Amino acid sequence: MAQKVIVITGASDGIGRAAARTLAADGHRVVIVGRSPQKTQALADELGAEHHLVDFADLGSVRALAAVLAARHPRIDVLANNAGGVFGKERELTRDGHEMTFQVDYLAPFLLTQELMPTLIASRATVINTSSLANRLFARFDVDDLESERRYRPVRAYGNAKLAQILFTKELERRHGADGVTSTAFHPGAIATNFSVEQGTGMARLYRWRLRDLVMATPEKGAESLVFLAEGTPGEDYPTGRYYTNSKPARANPLADDVELARELWDRSVAMLAAAPAGP
């Protein structure tokens, strides 16, 4: 298997950490990106891997990360946008003025991908977005209310963000497939991690449950799809521009196939980022 340069965000815990371990063991050059200094450093030391810190609640931090990655890596074979989470009962804004879930789970990964696009095109890279079954269960998507100003609920905001990731996945391939860039999204399953332990999210009770490890899959199991998509040859080992579960194409929210909606979301995302300060 040829060595790949694989950048994984959200790599300091959960399925990101499990995937990083497997991919490093398979001989790939894994670049670890995390928010926790201690956890990110510990995994980097364990794997002898390069690491970077980023806060997806700060778009300046995302831009700074992209600049460093582009400078250090003329080739990036895989960008795994894996960071994300479900946030609190009350609607919260980031320092950039965006709803927290929308920014962390969707807008920041969109920005990172956009900032790295010259490198991704030159590398004929694949972009992998960690989505969720929440795109079908909880999304009530309204392109005129992307930041949940009218109807905020934690799980609804999360489902909407995860559907946005799939729309982004498909539109990315439509726009840059001819440049050699491919994209996929996947649902890792219900995984026993610290993913959503904040009270009021609607999921905290499940993720805090003392028996969760008996009924939920391990991070290693959840990472299998990410590893499969990262190591495989897009278009040969699996069809691209799709949403996956258990390393197989799966059914997403029907809105995921709305081409006009995907185009509108992309254009609005670009406009939001153009209006934001470019500095850290």
Short mmCIF file of N, CA and C in Angstrom, two decimals, residues 13-117:
data_model
loop_
_atom_site.label_atom_id
_atom_site.label_comp_id
_atom_site.label_asym_id
_atom_site.label_seq_id
_atom_site.Cartn_x
_atom_site.Cartn_y
_atom_site.Cartn_z
N ASP A 13 -9.12 12.36 20.18
CA ASP A 13 -10.02 11.53 20.97
C ASP A 13 -10.93 10.74 20.03
N GLY A 14 -11.64 9.77 20.58
CA GLY A 14 -12.68 9.06 19.86
C GLY A 14 -12.23 8.38 18.59
N ILE A 15 -13.08 8.46 17.55
CA ILE A 15 -12.78 7.74 16.31
C ILE A 15 -11.60 8.38 15.58
N GLY A 16 -11.38 9.67 15.77
CA GLY A 16 -10.22 10.30 15.14
C GLY A 16 -8.93 9.72 15.66
N ARG A 17 -8.86 9.55 16.96
CA ARG A 17 -7.66 8.96 17.56
C ARG A 17 -7.49 7.51 17.12
N ALA A 18 -8.59 6.75 17.12
CA ALA A 18 -8.51 5.35 16.71
C ALA A 18 -8.07 5.23 15.25
N ALA A 19 -8.61 6.08 14.39
CA ALA A 19 -8.22 6.05 12.97
C ALA A 19 -6.76 6.43 12.80
N ALA A 20 -6.32 7.44 13.54
CA ALA A 20 -4.91 7.87 13.44
C ALA A 20 -3.98 6.73 13.81
N ARG A 21 -4.31 6.00 14.85
CA ARG A 21 -3.47 4.87 15.27
C ARG A 21 -3.40 3.80 14.18
N THR A 22 -4.56 3.46 13.61
CA THR A 22 -4.58 2.42 12.58
C THR A 22 -3.83 2.87 11.34
N LEU A 23 -4.07 4.09 10.90
CA LEU A 23 -3.43 4.58 9.67
C LEU A 23 -1.93 4.73 9.84
N ALA A 24 -1.49 5.16 11.03
CA ALA A 24 -0.05 5.26 11.30
C ALA A 24 0.58 3.87 11.31
N ALA A 25 -0.12 2.91 11.92
CA ALA A 25 0.39 1.54 11.97
C ALA A 25 0.49 0.93 10.57
N ASP A 26 -0.38 1.39 9.66
CA ASP A 26 -0.35 0.90 8.28
C ASP A 26 0.69 1.60 7.43
N GLY A 27 1.44 2.52 8.02
CA GLY A 27 2.56 3.13 7.32
C GLY A 27 2.29 4.48 6.70
N HIS A 28 1.12 5.07 6.98
CA HIS A 28 0.81 6.37 6.40
C HIS A 28 1.40 7.50 7.26
N ARG A 29 1.59 8.64 6.64
CA ARG A 29 2.07 9.82 7.34
C ARG A 29 0.85 10.58 7.84
N VAL A 30 0.54 10.42 9.09
CA VAL A 30 -0.66 11.00 9.67
C VAL A 30 -0.32 12.32 10.34
N VAL A 31 -1.11 13.34 10.02
CA VAL A 31 -0.97 14.65 10.64
C VAL A 31 -2.15 14.84 11.58
N ILE A 32 -1.85 14.93 12.87
CA ILE A 32 -2.88 14.96 13.91
C ILE A 32 -3.26 16.40 14.21
N VAL A 33 -4.57 16.68 14.16
CA VAL A 33 -5.08 18.01 14.49
C VAL A 33 -6.12 17.85 15.60
N GLY A 34 -5.93 18.59 16.70
CA GLY A 34 -6.86 18.49 17.81
C GLY A 34 -7.01 19.81 18.54
N ARG A 35 -7.95 19.85 19.47
CA ARG A 35 -8.18 21.06 20.26
C ARG A 35 -7.51 21.00 21.62
N SER A 36 -7.44 19.80 22.20
CA SER A 36 -6.84 19.63 23.53
C SER A 36 -5.33 19.53 23.41
N PRO A 37 -4.58 20.47 24.01
CA PRO A 37 -3.11 20.38 23.93
C PRO A 37 -2.56 19.09 24.51
N GLN A 38 -3.11 18.66 25.66
CA GLN A 38 -2.58 17.47 26.33
C GLN A 38 -2.85 16.21 25.52
N LYS A 39 -4.10 16.03 25.09
CA LYS A 39 -4.46 14.81 24.36
C LYS A 39 -3.78 14.76 22.99
N THR A 40 -3.72 15.91 22.32
CA THR A 40 -3.10 15.95 21.00
C THR A 40 -1.62 15.65 21.09
N GLN A 41 -0.94 16.24 22.08
CA GLN A 41 0.48 15.99 22.27
C GLN A 41 0.74 14.54 22.62
N ALA A 42 -0.11 13.98 23.50
CA ALA A 42 0.08 12.59 23.92
C ALA A 42 -0.01 11.63 22.74
N LEU A 43 -1.01 11.82 21.87
CA LEU A 43 -1.15 10.94 20.71
C LEU A 43 0.00 11.14 19.73
N ALA A 44 0.41 12.37 19.54
CA ALA A 44 1.53 12.65 18.64
C ALA A 44 2.80 11.97 19.14
N ASP A 45 3.04 12.05 20.43
CA ASP A 45 4.22 11.39 21.00
C ASP A 45 4.13 9.88 20.84
N GLU A 46 2.94 9.34 21.05
CA GLU A 46 2.74 7.88 20.92
C GLU A 46 3.05 7.41 19.50
N LEU A 47 2.61 8.17 18.51
CA LEU A 47 2.74 7.75 17.12
C LEU A 47 3.97 8.32 16.42
N GLY A 48 4.66 9.25 17.08
CA GLY A 48 5.77 9.94 16.43
C GLY A 48 5.29 10.75 15.25
N ALA A 49 4.12 11.39 15.42
CA ALA A 49 3.46 12.09 14.32
C ALA A 49 3.50 13.60 14.51
N GLU A 50 3.38 14.30 13.42
CA GLU A 50 3.24 15.76 13.44
C GLU A 50 1.87 16.11 14.01
N HIS A 51 1.80 17.21 14.75
CA HIS A 51 0.51 17.59 15.30
C HIS A 51 0.33 19.11 15.30
N HIS A 52 -0.94 19.53 15.28
CA HIS A 52 -1.29 20.95 15.30
C HIS A 52 -2.53 21.13 16.16
N LEU A 53 -2.64 22.29 16.78
CA LEU A 53 -3.81 22.63 17.58
C LEU A 53 -4.70 23.59 16.80
N VAL A 54 -6.01 23.45 16.99
CA VAL A 54 -6.96 24.34 16.34
C VAL A 54 -8.23 24.40 17.18
N ASP A 55 -8.90 25.53 17.11
CA ASP A 55 -10.19 25.70 17.76
C ASP A 55 -11.20 26.03 16.67
N PHE A 56 -12.10 25.11 16.36
CA PHE A 56 -13.06 25.34 15.28
C PHE A 56 -14.11 26.38 15.64
N ALA A 57 -14.15 26.78 16.90
CA ALA A 57 -15.05 27.87 17.30
C ALA A 57 -14.42 29.23 16.99
N ASP A 58 -13.26 29.24 16.38
CA ASP A 58 -12.52 30.47 16.04
C ASP A 58 -12.04 30.33 14.59
N LEU A 59 -12.66 31.03 13.68
CA LEU A 59 -12.30 30.89 12.26
C LEU A 59 -10.89 31.39 11.98
N GLY A 60 -10.39 32.32 12.78
CA GLY A 60 -9.01 32.75 12.64
C GLY A 60 -8.05 31.61 12.92
N SER A 61 -8.38 30.78 13.90
CA SER A 61 -7.56 29.61 14.22
C SER A 61 -7.57 28.61 13.05
N VAL A 62 -8.72 28.47 12.40
CA VAL A 62 -8.83 27.56 11.26
C VAL A 62 -7.98 28.07 10.09
N ARG A 63 -8.03 29.36 9.83
CA ARG A 63 -7.23 29.94 8.75
C ARG A 63 -5.73 29.78 9.04
N ALA A 64 -5.35 29.97 10.29
CA ALA A 64 -3.94 29.82 10.67
C ALA A 64 -3.49 28.37 10.47
N LEU A 65 -4.34 27.42 10.86
CA LEU A 65 -4.02 26.00 10.65
C LEU A 65 -3.83 25.71 9.17
N ALA A 66 -4.75 26.19 8.34
CA ALA A 66 -4.66 25.93 6.90
C ALA A 66 -3.36 26.47 6.32
N ALA A 67 -2.95 27.66 6.77
CA ALA A 67 -1.71 28.26 6.27
C ALA A 67 -0.50 27.41 6.64
N VAL A 68 -0.47 26.90 7.86
CA VAL A 68 0.64 26.06 8.31
C VAL A 68 0.65 24.74 7.53
N LEU A 69 -0.51 24.11 7.38
CA LEU A 69 -0.57 22.83 6.66
C LEU A 69 -0.14 23.00 5.20
N ALA A 70 -0.60 24.06 4.56
CA ALA A 70 -0.24 24.28 3.16
C ALA A 70 1.26 24.54 3.01
N ALA A 71 1.85 25.24 3.98
CA ALA A 71 3.28 25.53 3.92
C ALA A 71 4.12 24.27 4.16
N ARG A 72 3.66 23.42 5.04
CA ARG A 72 4.45 22.23 5.41
C ARG A 72 4.22 21.04 4.49
N HIS A 73 3.07 21.03 3.79
CA HIS A 73 2.72 19.84 3.01
C HIS A 73 2.30 20.21 1.59
N PRO A 74 3.22 20.18 0.65
CA PRO A 74 2.84 20.42 -0.74
C PRO A 74 1.90 19.33 -1.27
N ARG A 75 1.87 18.19 -0.57
CA ARG A 75 0.95 17.13 -0.94
C ARG A 75 0.13 16.70 0.28
N ILE A 76 -1.18 16.71 0.13
CA ILE A 76 -2.09 16.15 1.12
C ILE A 76 -3.02 15.21 0.36
N ASP A 77 -2.93 13.93 0.63
CA ASP A 77 -3.73 12.94 -0.08
C ASP A 77 -5.14 12.83 0.46
N VAL A 78 -5.28 13.00 1.76
CA VAL A 78 -6.59 12.87 2.41
C VAL A 78 -6.74 13.96 3.46
N LEU A 79 -7.86 14.67 3.39
CA LEU A 79 -8.25 15.58 4.46
C LEU A 79 -9.50 14.99 5.11
N ALA A 80 -9.38 14.58 6.36
CA ALA A 80 -10.51 14.01 7.10
C ALA A 80 -11.05 15.06 8.06
N ASN A 81 -12.20 15.65 7.69
CA ASN A 81 -12.87 16.62 8.54
C ASN A 81 -13.71 15.86 9.56
N ASN A 82 -13.09 15.59 10.70
CA ASN A 82 -13.69 14.70 11.68
C ASN A 82 -14.13 15.41 12.96
N ALA A 83 -13.67 16.63 13.20
CA ALA A 83 -14.02 17.32 14.44
C ALA A 83 -15.49 17.72 14.43
N GLY A 84 -16.08 17.76 15.63
CA GLY A 84 -17.47 18.18 15.74
C GLY A 84 -18.06 17.82 17.09
N GLY A 85 -19.31 18.19 17.28
CA GLY A 85 -19.96 17.88 18.54
C GLY A 85 -21.36 18.44 18.61
N VAL A 86 -22.07 18.07 19.68
CA VAL A 86 -23.39 18.62 19.98
C VAL A 86 -23.21 19.55 21.17
N PHE A 87 -23.80 20.73 21.09
CA PHE A 87 -23.56 21.72 22.13
C PHE A 87 -24.80 21.95 22.99
N GLY A 88 -24.76 22.97 23.84
CA GLY A 88 -25.69 23.07 24.95
C GLY A 88 -27.13 23.38 24.63
N LYS A 89 -27.93 23.35 25.69
CA LYS A 89 -29.38 23.57 25.59
C LYS A 89 -29.70 24.95 25.06
N GLU A 90 -28.91 25.94 25.44
CA GLU A 90 -29.13 27.30 24.99
C GLU A 90 -28.28 27.60 23.76
N ARG A 91 -28.85 28.33 22.83
CA ARG A 91 -28.14 28.71 21.62
C ARG A 91 -26.95 29.60 21.98
N GLU A 92 -25.77 29.23 21.46
CA GLU A 92 -24.54 29.93 21.79
C GLU A 92 -23.84 30.38 20.51
N LEU A 93 -23.27 31.57 20.54
CA LEU A 93 -22.54 32.08 19.39
C LEU A 93 -21.04 31.97 19.61
N THR A 94 -20.31 31.75 18.53
CA THR A 94 -18.85 31.74 18.59
C THR A 94 -18.35 33.19 18.58
N ARG A 95 -17.06 33.35 18.73
CA ARG A 95 -16.47 34.68 18.67
C ARG A 95 -16.65 35.32 17.29
N ASP A 96 -16.93 34.47 16.29
CA ASP A 96 -17.16 34.96 14.93
C ASP A 96 -18.61 35.35 14.69
N GLY A 97 -19.47 35.10 15.69
CA GLY A 97 -20.87 35.48 15.57
C GLY A 97 -21.76 34.43 14.95
N HIS A 98 -21.26 33.20 14.79
CA HIS A 98 -22.06 32.12 14.22
C HIS A 98 -22.55 31.17 15.31
N GLU A 99 -23.67 30.52 15.05
CA GLU A 99 -24.18 29.53 16.00
C GLU A 99 -23.13 28.42 16.15
N MET A 100 -22.88 28.01 17.38
CA MET A 100 -21.74 27.14 17.69
C MET A 100 -21.75 25.83 16.91
N THR A 101 -22.86 25.12 16.90
CA THR A 101 -22.91 23.83 16.22
C THR A 101 -22.70 23.98 14.72
N PHE A 102 -23.34 24.97 14.14
CA PHE A 102 -23.20 25.23 12.70
C PHE A 102 -21.74 25.50 12.35
N GLN A 103 -21.06 26.32 13.16
CA GLN A 103 -19.67 26.65 12.83
C GLN A 103 -18.73 25.48 13.05
N VAL A 104 -18.81 24.84 14.21
CA VAL A 104 -17.85 23.79 14.54
C VAL A 104 -18.03 22.56 13.66
N ASP A 105 -19.28 22.18 13.41
CA ASP A 105 -19.53 20.95 12.66
C ASP A 105 -19.55 21.14 11.15
N TYR A 106 -19.83 22.35 10.70
CA TYR A 106 -19.92 22.55 9.25
C TYR A 106 -19.06 23.69 8.72
N LEU A 107 -19.25 24.91 9.20
CA LEU A 107 -18.62 26.07 8.56
C LEU A 107 -17.09 26.03 8.68
N ALA A 108 -16.57 25.64 9.85
CA ALA A 108 -15.11 25.57 10.01
C ALA A 108 -14.49 24.50 9.12
N PRO A 109 -15.05 23.29 9.04
CA PRO A 109 -14.50 22.32 8.08
C PRO A 109 -14.61 22.79 6.63
N PHE A 110 -15.70 23.47 6.30
CA PHE A 110 -15.85 24.03 4.96
C PHE A 110 -14.72 25.02 4.69
N LEU A 111 -14.46 25.90 5.67
CA LEU A 111 -13.39 26.88 5.52
C LEU A 111 -12.03 26.21 5.37
N LEU A 112 -11.73 25.23 6.21
CA LEU A 112 -10.44 24.54 6.13
C LEU A 112 -10.25 23.92 4.75
N THR A 113 -11.30 23.29 4.26
CA THR A 113 -11.23 22.67 2.93
C THR A 113 -11.00 23.71 1.84
N GLN A 114 -11.72 24.83 1.93
CA GLN A 114 -11.56 25.89 0.95
C GLN A 114 -10.14 26.47 0.96
N GLU A 115 -9.63 26.70 2.16
CA GLU A 115 -8.29 27.28 2.28
C GLU A 115 -7.21 26.34 1.75
N LEU A 116 -7.45 25.05 1.85
CA LEU A 116 -6.48 24.05 1.39
C LEU A 116 -6.71 23.62 -0.06
N MET A 117 -7.70 24.20 -0.72
CA MET A 117 -8.09 23.70 -2.04
C MET A 117 -6.95 23.67 -3.05
#
